[in-house]
PDB file of C-alpha atoms in Angstrom:
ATOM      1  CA  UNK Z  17      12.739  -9.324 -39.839  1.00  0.00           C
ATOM      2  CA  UNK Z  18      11.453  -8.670 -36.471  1.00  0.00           C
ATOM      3  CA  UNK Z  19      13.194  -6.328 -34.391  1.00  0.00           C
ATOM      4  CA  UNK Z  20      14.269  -7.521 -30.963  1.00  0.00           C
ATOM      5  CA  UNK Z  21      14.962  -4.720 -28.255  1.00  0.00           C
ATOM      6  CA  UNK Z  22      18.380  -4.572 -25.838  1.00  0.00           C
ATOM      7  CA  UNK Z  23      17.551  -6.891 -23.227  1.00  0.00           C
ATOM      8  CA  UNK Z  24      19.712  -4.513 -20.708  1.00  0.00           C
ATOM      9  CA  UNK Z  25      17.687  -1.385 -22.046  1.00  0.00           C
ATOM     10  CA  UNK Z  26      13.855  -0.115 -20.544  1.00  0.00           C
ATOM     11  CA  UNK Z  27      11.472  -1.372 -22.737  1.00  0.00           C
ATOM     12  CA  UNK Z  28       7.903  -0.413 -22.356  1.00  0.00           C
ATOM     13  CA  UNK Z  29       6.527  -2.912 -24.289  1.00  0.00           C
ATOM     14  CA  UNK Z  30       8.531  -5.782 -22.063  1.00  0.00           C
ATOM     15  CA  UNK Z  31       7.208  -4.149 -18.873  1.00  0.00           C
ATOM     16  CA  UNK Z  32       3.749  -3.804 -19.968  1.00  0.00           C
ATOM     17  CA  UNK Z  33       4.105  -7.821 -20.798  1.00  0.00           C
ATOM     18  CA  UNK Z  34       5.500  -8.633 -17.731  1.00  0.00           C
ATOM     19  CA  UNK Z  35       2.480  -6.541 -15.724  1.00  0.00           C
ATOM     20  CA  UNK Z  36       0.091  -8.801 -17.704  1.00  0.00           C
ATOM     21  CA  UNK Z  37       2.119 -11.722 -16.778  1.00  0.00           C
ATOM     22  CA  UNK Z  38       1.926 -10.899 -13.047  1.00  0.00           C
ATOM     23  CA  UNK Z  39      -1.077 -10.316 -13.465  1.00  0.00           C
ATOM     24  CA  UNK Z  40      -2.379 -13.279 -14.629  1.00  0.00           C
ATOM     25  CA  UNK Z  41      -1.080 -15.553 -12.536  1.00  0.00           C
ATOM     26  CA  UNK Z  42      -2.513 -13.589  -9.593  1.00  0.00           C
ATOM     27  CA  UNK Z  43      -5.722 -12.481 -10.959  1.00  0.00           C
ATOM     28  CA  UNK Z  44      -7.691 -14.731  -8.906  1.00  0.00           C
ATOM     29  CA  UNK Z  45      -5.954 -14.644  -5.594  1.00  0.00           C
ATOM     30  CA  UNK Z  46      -5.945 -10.910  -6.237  1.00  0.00           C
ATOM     31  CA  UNK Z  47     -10.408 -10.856  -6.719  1.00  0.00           C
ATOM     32  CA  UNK Z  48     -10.873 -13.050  -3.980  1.00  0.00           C
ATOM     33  CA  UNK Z  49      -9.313 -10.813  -1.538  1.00  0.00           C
ATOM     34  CA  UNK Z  50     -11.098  -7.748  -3.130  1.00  0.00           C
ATOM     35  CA  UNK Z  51     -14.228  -9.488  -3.181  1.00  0.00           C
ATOM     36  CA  UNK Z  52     -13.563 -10.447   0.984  1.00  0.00           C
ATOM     37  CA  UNK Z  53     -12.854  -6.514   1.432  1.00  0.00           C
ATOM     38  CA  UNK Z  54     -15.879  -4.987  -0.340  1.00  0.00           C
ATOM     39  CA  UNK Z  55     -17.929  -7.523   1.934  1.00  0.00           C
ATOM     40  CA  UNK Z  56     -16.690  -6.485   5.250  1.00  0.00           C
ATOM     41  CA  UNK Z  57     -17.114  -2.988   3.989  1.00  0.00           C
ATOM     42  CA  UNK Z  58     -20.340  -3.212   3.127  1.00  0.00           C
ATOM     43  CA  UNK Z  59     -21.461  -5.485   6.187  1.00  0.00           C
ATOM     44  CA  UNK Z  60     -19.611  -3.266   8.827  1.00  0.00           C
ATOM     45  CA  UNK Z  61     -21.513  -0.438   7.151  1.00  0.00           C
ATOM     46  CA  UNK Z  62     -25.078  -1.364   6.003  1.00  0.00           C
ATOM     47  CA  UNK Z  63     -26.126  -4.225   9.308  1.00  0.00           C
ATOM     48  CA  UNK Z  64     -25.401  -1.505  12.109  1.00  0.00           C
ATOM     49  CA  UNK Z  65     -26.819   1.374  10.164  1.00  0.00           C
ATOM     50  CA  UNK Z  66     -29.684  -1.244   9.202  1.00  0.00           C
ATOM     51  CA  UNK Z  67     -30.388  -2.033  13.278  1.00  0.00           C
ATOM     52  CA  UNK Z  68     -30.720   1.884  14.436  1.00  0.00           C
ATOM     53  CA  UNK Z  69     -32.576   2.818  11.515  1.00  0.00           C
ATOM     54  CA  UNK Z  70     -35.202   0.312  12.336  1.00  0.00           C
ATOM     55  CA  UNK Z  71     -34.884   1.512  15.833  1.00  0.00           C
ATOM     56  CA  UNK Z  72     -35.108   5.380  15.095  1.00  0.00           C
ATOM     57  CA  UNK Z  73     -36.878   5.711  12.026  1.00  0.00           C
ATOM     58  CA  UNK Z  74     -34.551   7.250  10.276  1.00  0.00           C
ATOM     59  CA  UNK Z  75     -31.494   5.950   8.296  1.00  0.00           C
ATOM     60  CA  UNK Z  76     -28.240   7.491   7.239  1.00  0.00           C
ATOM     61  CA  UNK Z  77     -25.218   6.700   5.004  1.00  0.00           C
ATOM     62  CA  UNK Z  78     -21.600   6.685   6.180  1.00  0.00           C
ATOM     63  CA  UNK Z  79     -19.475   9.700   6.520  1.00  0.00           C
ATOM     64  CA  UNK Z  80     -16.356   8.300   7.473  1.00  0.00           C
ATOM     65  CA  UNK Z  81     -14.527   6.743   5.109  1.00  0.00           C
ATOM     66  CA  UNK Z  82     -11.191   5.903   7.337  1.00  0.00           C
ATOM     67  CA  UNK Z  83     -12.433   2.063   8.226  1.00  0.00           C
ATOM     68  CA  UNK Z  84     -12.966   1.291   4.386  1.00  0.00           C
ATOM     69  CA  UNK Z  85      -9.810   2.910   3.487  1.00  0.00           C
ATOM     70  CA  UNK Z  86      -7.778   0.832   6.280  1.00  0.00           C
ATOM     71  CA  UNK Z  87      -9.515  -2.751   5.019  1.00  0.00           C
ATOM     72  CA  UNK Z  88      -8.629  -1.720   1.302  1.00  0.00           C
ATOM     73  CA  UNK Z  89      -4.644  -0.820   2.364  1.00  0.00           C
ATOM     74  CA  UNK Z  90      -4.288  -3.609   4.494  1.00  0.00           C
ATOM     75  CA  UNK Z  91      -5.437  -6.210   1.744  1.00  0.00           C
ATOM     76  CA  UNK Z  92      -3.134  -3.731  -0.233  1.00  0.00           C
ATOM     77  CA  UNK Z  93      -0.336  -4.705   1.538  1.00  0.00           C
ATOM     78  CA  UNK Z  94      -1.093  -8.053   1.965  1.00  0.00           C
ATOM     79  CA  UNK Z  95      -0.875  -8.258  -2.366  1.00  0.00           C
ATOM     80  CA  UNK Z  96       2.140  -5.894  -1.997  1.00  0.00           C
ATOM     81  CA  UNK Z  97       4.371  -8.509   0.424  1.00  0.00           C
ATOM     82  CA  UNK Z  98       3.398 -11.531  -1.373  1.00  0.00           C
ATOM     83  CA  UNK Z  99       4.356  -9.975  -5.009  1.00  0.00           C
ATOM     84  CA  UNK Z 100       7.729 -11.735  -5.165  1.00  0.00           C
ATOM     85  CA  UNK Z 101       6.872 -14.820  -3.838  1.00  0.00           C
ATOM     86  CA  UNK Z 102       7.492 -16.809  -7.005  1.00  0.00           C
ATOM     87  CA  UNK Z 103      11.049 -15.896  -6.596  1.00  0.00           C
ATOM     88  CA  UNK Z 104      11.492 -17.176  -3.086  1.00  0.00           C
ATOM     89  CA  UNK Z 105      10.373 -20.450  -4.035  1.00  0.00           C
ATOM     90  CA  UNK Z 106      12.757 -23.115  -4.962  1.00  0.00           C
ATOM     91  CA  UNK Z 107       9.958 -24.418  -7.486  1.00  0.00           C
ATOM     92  CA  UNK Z 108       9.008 -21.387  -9.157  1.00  0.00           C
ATOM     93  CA  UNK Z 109      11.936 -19.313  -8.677  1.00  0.00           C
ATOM     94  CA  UNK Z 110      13.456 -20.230 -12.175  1.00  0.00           C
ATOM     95  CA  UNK Z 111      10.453 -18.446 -13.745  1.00  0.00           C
ATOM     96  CA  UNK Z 112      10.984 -15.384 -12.832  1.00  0.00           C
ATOM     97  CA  UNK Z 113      14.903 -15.799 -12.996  1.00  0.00           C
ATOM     98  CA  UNK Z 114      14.323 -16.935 -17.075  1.00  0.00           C
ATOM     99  CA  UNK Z 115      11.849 -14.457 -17.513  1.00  0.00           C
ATOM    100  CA  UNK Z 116      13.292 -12.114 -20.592  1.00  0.00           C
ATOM    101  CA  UNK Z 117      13.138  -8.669 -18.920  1.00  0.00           C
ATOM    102  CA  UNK Z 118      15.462  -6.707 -16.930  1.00  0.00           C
ATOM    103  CA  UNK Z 119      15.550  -6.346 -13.412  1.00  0.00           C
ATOM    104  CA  UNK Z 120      13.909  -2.662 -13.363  1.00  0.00           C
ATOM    105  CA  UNK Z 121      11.132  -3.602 -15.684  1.00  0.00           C
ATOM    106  CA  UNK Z 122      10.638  -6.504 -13.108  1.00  0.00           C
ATOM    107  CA  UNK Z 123      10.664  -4.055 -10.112  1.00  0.00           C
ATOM    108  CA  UNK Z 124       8.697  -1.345 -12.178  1.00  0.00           C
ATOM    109  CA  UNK Z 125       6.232  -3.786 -12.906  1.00  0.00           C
ATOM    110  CA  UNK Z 126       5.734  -5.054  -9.003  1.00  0.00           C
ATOM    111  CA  UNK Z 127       5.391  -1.189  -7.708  1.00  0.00           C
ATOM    112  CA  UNK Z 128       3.021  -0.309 -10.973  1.00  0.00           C
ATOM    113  CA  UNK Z 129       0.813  -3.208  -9.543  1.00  0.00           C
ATOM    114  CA  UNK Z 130       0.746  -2.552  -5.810  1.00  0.00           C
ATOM    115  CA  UNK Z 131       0.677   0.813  -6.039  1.00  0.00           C
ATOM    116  CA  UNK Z 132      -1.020   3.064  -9.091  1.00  0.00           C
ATOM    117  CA  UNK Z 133      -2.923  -0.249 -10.130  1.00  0.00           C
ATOM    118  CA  UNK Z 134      -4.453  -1.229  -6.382  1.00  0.00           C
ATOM    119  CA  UNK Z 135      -4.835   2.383  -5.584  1.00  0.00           C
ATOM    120  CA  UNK Z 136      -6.842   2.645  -8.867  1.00  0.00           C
ATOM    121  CA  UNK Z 137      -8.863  -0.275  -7.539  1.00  0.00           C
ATOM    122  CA  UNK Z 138      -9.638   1.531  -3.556  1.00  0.00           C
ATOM    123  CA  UNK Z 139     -10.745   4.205  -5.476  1.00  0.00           C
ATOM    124  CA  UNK Z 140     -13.246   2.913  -8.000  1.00  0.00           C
ATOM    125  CA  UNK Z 141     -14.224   0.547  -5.477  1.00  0.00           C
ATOM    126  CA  UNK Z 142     -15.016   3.300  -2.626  1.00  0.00           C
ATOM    127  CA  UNK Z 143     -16.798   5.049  -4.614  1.00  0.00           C
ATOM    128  CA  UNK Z 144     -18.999   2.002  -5.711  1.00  0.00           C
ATOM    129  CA  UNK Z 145     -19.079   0.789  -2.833  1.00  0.00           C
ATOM    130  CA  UNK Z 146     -20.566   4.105  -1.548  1.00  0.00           C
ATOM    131  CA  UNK Z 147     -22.771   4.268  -3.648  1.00  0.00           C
ATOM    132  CA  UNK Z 148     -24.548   0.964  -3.838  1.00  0.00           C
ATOM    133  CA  UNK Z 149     -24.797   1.977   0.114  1.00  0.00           C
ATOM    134  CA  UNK Z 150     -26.766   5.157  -0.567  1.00  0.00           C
ATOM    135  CA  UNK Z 151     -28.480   4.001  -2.883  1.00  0.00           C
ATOM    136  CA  UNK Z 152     -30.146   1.201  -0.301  1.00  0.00           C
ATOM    137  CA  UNK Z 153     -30.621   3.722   2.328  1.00  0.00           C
ATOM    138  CA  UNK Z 154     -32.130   5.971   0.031  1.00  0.00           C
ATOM    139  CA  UNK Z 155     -35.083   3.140  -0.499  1.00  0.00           C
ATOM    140  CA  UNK Z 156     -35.227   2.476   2.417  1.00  0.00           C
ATOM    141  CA  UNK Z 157     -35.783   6.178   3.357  1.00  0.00           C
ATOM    142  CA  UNK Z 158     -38.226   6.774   0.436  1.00  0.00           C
ATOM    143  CA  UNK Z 159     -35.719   9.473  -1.303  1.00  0.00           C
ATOM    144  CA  UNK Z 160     -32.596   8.715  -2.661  1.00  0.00           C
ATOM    145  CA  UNK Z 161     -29.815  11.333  -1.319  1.00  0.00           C
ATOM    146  CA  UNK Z 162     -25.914  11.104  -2.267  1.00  0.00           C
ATOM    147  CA  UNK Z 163     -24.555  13.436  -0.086  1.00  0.00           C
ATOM    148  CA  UNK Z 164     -22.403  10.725   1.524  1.00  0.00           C
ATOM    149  CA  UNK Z 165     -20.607   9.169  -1.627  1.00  0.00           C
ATOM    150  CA  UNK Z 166     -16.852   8.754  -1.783  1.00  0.00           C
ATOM    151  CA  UNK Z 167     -15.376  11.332  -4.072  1.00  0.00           C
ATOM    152  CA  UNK Z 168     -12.301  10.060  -5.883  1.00  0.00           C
ATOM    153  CA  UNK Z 169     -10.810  14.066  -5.736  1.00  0.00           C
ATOM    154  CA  UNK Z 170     -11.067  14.991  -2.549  1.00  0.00           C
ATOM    155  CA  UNK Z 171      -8.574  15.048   0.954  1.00  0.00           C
ATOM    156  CA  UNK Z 172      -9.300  11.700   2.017  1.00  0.00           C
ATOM    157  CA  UNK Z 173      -8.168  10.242  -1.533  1.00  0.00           C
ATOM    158  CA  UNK Z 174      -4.943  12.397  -0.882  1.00  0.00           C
ATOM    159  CA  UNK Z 175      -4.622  10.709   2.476  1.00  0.00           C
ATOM    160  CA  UNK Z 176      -5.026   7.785   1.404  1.00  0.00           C
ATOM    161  CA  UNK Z 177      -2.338   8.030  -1.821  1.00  0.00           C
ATOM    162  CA  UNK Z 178       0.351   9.581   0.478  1.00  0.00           C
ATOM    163  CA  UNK Z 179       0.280   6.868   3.382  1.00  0.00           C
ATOM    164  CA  UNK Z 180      -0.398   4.012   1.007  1.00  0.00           C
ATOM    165  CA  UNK Z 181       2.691   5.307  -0.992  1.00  0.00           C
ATOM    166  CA  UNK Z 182       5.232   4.905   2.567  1.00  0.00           C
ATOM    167  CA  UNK Z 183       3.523   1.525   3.415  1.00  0.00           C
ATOM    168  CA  UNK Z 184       3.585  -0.074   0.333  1.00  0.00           C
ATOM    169  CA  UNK Z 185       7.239   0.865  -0.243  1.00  0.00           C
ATOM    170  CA  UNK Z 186       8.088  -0.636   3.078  1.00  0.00           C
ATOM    171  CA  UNK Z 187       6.171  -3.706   3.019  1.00  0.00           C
ATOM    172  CA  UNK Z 188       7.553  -3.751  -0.852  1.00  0.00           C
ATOM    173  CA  UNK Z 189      11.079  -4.306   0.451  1.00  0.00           C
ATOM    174  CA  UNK Z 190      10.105  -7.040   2.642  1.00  0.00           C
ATOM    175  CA  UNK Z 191       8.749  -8.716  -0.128  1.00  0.00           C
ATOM    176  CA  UNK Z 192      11.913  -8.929  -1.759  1.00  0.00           C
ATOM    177  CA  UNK Z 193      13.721  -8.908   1.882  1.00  0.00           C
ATOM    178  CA  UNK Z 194      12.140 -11.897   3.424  1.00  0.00           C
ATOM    179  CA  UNK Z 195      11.498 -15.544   2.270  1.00  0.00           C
ATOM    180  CA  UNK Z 196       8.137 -16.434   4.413  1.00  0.00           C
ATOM    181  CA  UNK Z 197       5.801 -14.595   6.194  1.00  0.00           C
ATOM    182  CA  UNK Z 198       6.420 -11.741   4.298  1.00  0.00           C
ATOM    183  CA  UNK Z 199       3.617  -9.268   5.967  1.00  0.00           C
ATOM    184  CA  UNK Z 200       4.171 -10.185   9.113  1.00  0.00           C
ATOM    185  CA  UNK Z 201       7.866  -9.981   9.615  1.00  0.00           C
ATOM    186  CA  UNK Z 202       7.992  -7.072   8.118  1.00  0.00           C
ATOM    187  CA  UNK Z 203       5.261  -5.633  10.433  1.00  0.00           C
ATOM    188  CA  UNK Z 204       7.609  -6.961  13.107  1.00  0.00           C
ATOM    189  CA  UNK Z 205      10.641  -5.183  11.887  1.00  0.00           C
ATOM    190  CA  UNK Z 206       8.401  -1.931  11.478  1.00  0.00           C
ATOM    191  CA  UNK Z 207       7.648  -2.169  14.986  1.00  0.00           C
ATOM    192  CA  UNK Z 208      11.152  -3.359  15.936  1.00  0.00           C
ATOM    193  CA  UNK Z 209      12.623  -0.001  14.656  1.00  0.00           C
ATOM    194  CA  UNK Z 210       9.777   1.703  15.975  1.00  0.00           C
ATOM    195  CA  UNK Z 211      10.275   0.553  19.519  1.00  0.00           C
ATOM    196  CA  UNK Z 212      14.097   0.685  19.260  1.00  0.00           C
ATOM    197  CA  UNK Z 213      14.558   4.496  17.749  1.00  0.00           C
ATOM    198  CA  UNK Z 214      12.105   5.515  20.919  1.00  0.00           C
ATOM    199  CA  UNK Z 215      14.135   3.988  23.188  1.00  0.00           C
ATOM    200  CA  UNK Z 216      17.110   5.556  21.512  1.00  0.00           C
ATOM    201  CA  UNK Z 217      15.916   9.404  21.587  1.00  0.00           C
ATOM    202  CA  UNK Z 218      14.672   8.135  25.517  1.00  0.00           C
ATOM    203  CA  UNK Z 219      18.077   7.253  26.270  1.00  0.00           C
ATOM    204  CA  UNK Z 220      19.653  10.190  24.543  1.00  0.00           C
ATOM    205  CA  UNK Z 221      16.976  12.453  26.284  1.00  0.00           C
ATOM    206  CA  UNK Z 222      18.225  11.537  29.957  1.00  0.00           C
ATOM    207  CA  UNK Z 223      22.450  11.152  28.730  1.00  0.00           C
ATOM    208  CA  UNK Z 224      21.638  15.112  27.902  1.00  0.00           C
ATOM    209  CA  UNK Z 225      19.301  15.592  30.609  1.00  0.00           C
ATOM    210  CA  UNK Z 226      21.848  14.332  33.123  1.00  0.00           C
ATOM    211  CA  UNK Z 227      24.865  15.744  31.623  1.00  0.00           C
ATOM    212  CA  UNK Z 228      23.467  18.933  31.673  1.00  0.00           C
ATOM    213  CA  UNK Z 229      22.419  18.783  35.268  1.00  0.00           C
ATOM    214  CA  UNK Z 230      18.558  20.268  34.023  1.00  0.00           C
ATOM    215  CA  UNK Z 231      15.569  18.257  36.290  1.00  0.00           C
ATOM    216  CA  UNK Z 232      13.805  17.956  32.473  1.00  0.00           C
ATOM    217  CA  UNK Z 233      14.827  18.167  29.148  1.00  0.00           C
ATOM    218  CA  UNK Z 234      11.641  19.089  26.332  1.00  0.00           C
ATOM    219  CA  UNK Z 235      11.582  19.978  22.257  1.00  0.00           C
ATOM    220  CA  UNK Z 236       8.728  21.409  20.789  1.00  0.00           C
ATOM    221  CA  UNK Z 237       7.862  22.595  17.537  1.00  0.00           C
ATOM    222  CA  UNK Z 238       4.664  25.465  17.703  1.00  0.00           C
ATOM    223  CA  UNK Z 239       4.393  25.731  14.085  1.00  0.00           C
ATOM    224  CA  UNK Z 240       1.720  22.085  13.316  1.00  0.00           C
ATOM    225  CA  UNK Z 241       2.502  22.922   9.477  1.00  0.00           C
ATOM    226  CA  UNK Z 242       6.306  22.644  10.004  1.00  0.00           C
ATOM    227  CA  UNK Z 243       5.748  19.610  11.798  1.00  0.00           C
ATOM    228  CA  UNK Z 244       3.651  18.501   9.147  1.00  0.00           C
ATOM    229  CA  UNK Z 245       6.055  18.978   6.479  1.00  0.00           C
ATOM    230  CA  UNK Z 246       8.918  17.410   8.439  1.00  0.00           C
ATOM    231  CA  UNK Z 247       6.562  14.316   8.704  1.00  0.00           C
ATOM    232  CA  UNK Z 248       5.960  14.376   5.183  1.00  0.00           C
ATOM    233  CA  UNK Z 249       9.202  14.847   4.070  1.00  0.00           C
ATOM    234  CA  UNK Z 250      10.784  12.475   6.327  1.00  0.00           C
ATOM    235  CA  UNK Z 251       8.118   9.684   5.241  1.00  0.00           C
ATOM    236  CA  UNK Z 252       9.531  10.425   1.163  1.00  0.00           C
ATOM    237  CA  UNK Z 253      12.798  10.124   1.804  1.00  0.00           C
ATOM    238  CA  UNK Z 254      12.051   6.560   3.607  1.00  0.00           C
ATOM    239  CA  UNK Z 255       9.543   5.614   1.034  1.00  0.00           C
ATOM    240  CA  UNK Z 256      12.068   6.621  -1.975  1.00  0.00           C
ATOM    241  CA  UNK Z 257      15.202   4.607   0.186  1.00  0.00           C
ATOM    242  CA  UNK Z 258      13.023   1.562   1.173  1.00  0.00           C
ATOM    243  CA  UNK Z 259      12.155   1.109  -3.377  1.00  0.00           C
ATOM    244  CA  UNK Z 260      15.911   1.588  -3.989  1.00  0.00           C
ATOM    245  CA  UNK Z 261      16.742  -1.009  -1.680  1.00  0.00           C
ATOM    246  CA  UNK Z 262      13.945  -2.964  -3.072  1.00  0.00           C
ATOM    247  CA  UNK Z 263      15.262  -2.513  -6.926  1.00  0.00           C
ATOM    248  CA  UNK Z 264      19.251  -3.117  -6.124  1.00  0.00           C
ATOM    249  CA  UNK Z 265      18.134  -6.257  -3.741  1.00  0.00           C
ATOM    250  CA  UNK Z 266      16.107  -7.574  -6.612  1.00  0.00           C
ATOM    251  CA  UNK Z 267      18.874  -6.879  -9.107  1.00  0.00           C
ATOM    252  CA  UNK Z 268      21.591  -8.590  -7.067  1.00  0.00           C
ATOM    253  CA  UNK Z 269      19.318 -12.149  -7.890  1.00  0.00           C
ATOM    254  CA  UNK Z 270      19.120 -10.750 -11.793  1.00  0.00           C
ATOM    255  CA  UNK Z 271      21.358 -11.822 -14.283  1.00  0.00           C
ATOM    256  CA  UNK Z 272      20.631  -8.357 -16.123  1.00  0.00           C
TER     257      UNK Z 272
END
């Protein structure tokens, strides 16, 4: 008799199925715009390195991995907000309300994919990326030198995991938030609450400023690593808020 598991329990095996499913249906949206990343990679770094080695004799690889990383999370993000499009659509939207899993194996499975999975993918693909670059400028140099490959363990991949981490979980929740336009509204409603809280502390500033009857009003914070782990912990607690929001908003359209 085959054994069929609580549909209102984790399974493991159902959310492994359902990452397969998701990924399948978006495995080819999901290479193109990997494919259109490594290229503009590999152009913005090998034609101007290409001109001013030909110019100076002498040609080096990149250093500075902080252009690459921005194309790869931005294409990230573009995957992340259109992840639950299928269920926005009046055509498709069945599917994923028939599909036999819960509604935290559905969620797990979207943040598995647009985070650890893609993040997998910058990484590998940096580093291959890097060195298929060194390895051209090494022939064209006459000696092959790797001194300026990507290396998966090092600060920049911690960089990179910690602010990809806060964007995707925003951008996740306007996936789920928004109907159309997903990336770009919520880019607007980043900036929106951006702007707004800035105005907010200005205006609070002067009310306190005024009220106090000081000319100027200033905070500062001379410790940078306090400041640093405020930042960090403050960018957690929205990441962690924005993927609960993300999970009971997706549950609310779940029948389990």
């Amino acid at each position: 008799m085959i054994h069929l598991e609580p549909v209102n329990q984790l399974s493991f095996h159902r959310l492994l199925q359902v990452c397969k499913l998701t990924y399948y249906k978006n495995r080819r949206q999901w290479l193109t715009g990997l494919l259109a990343a490594s290229g503009i990679i590999l152009v913005v770094w090998v034609l101007p390195l290409l001109i001013s080695g030909f110019t100076s004799g002498s040609i080096s690889g990149p250093s500075d991995y902080s252009f690459a990383m921005f194309v790869f999370v931005l294409w990230g993000l573009l995957v992340t907000s259109d992840i639950f499009q299928e269920l926005h659509s009046p055509a498709t939207a069945y599917q994923s309300l028939t599909l036999p899993a819960t509604s935290g194996e559905k969620f797990l499975a979207a943040w598995i994919l647009t985070f650890p999975f893609l993040l997998l993918v910058f990484i590998a693909s940096l580093f291959v990326i890097s060195l298929l670059v060194s390895v051209i400028y090494g022939i064209l140099n006459g000696g092959l030198s790797f001194s300026t490959i990507y290396l998966p363990f090092s600060s920049e991949t911690y960089e990179l995991t910690t602010r990809y981490f806060y964007y995707n979980s925003l951008f996740l929740l306007g996936a789920i938030l928004f109907k159309k336009n997903n990336f770009l509204k919520t880019l607007l409603a980043i900036i929106t609450i951006v702007i707004s809280f800035l105005f907010l502390t200005a205006v609070t500033m002067f009310i306190i400023t005024a009220g106090s009857g000081v000319d100027s009003f200033s905070f500062q914070l001379d410790d940078p690593h306090l400041m640093d782990t405020i930042s960090r912990i403050f960018m957690f607690v929205v990441a962690f808020t924005s993927l609960l929001l993300t999970y009971l908003l997706l549950k609310k359209r779940q029948v389990v």
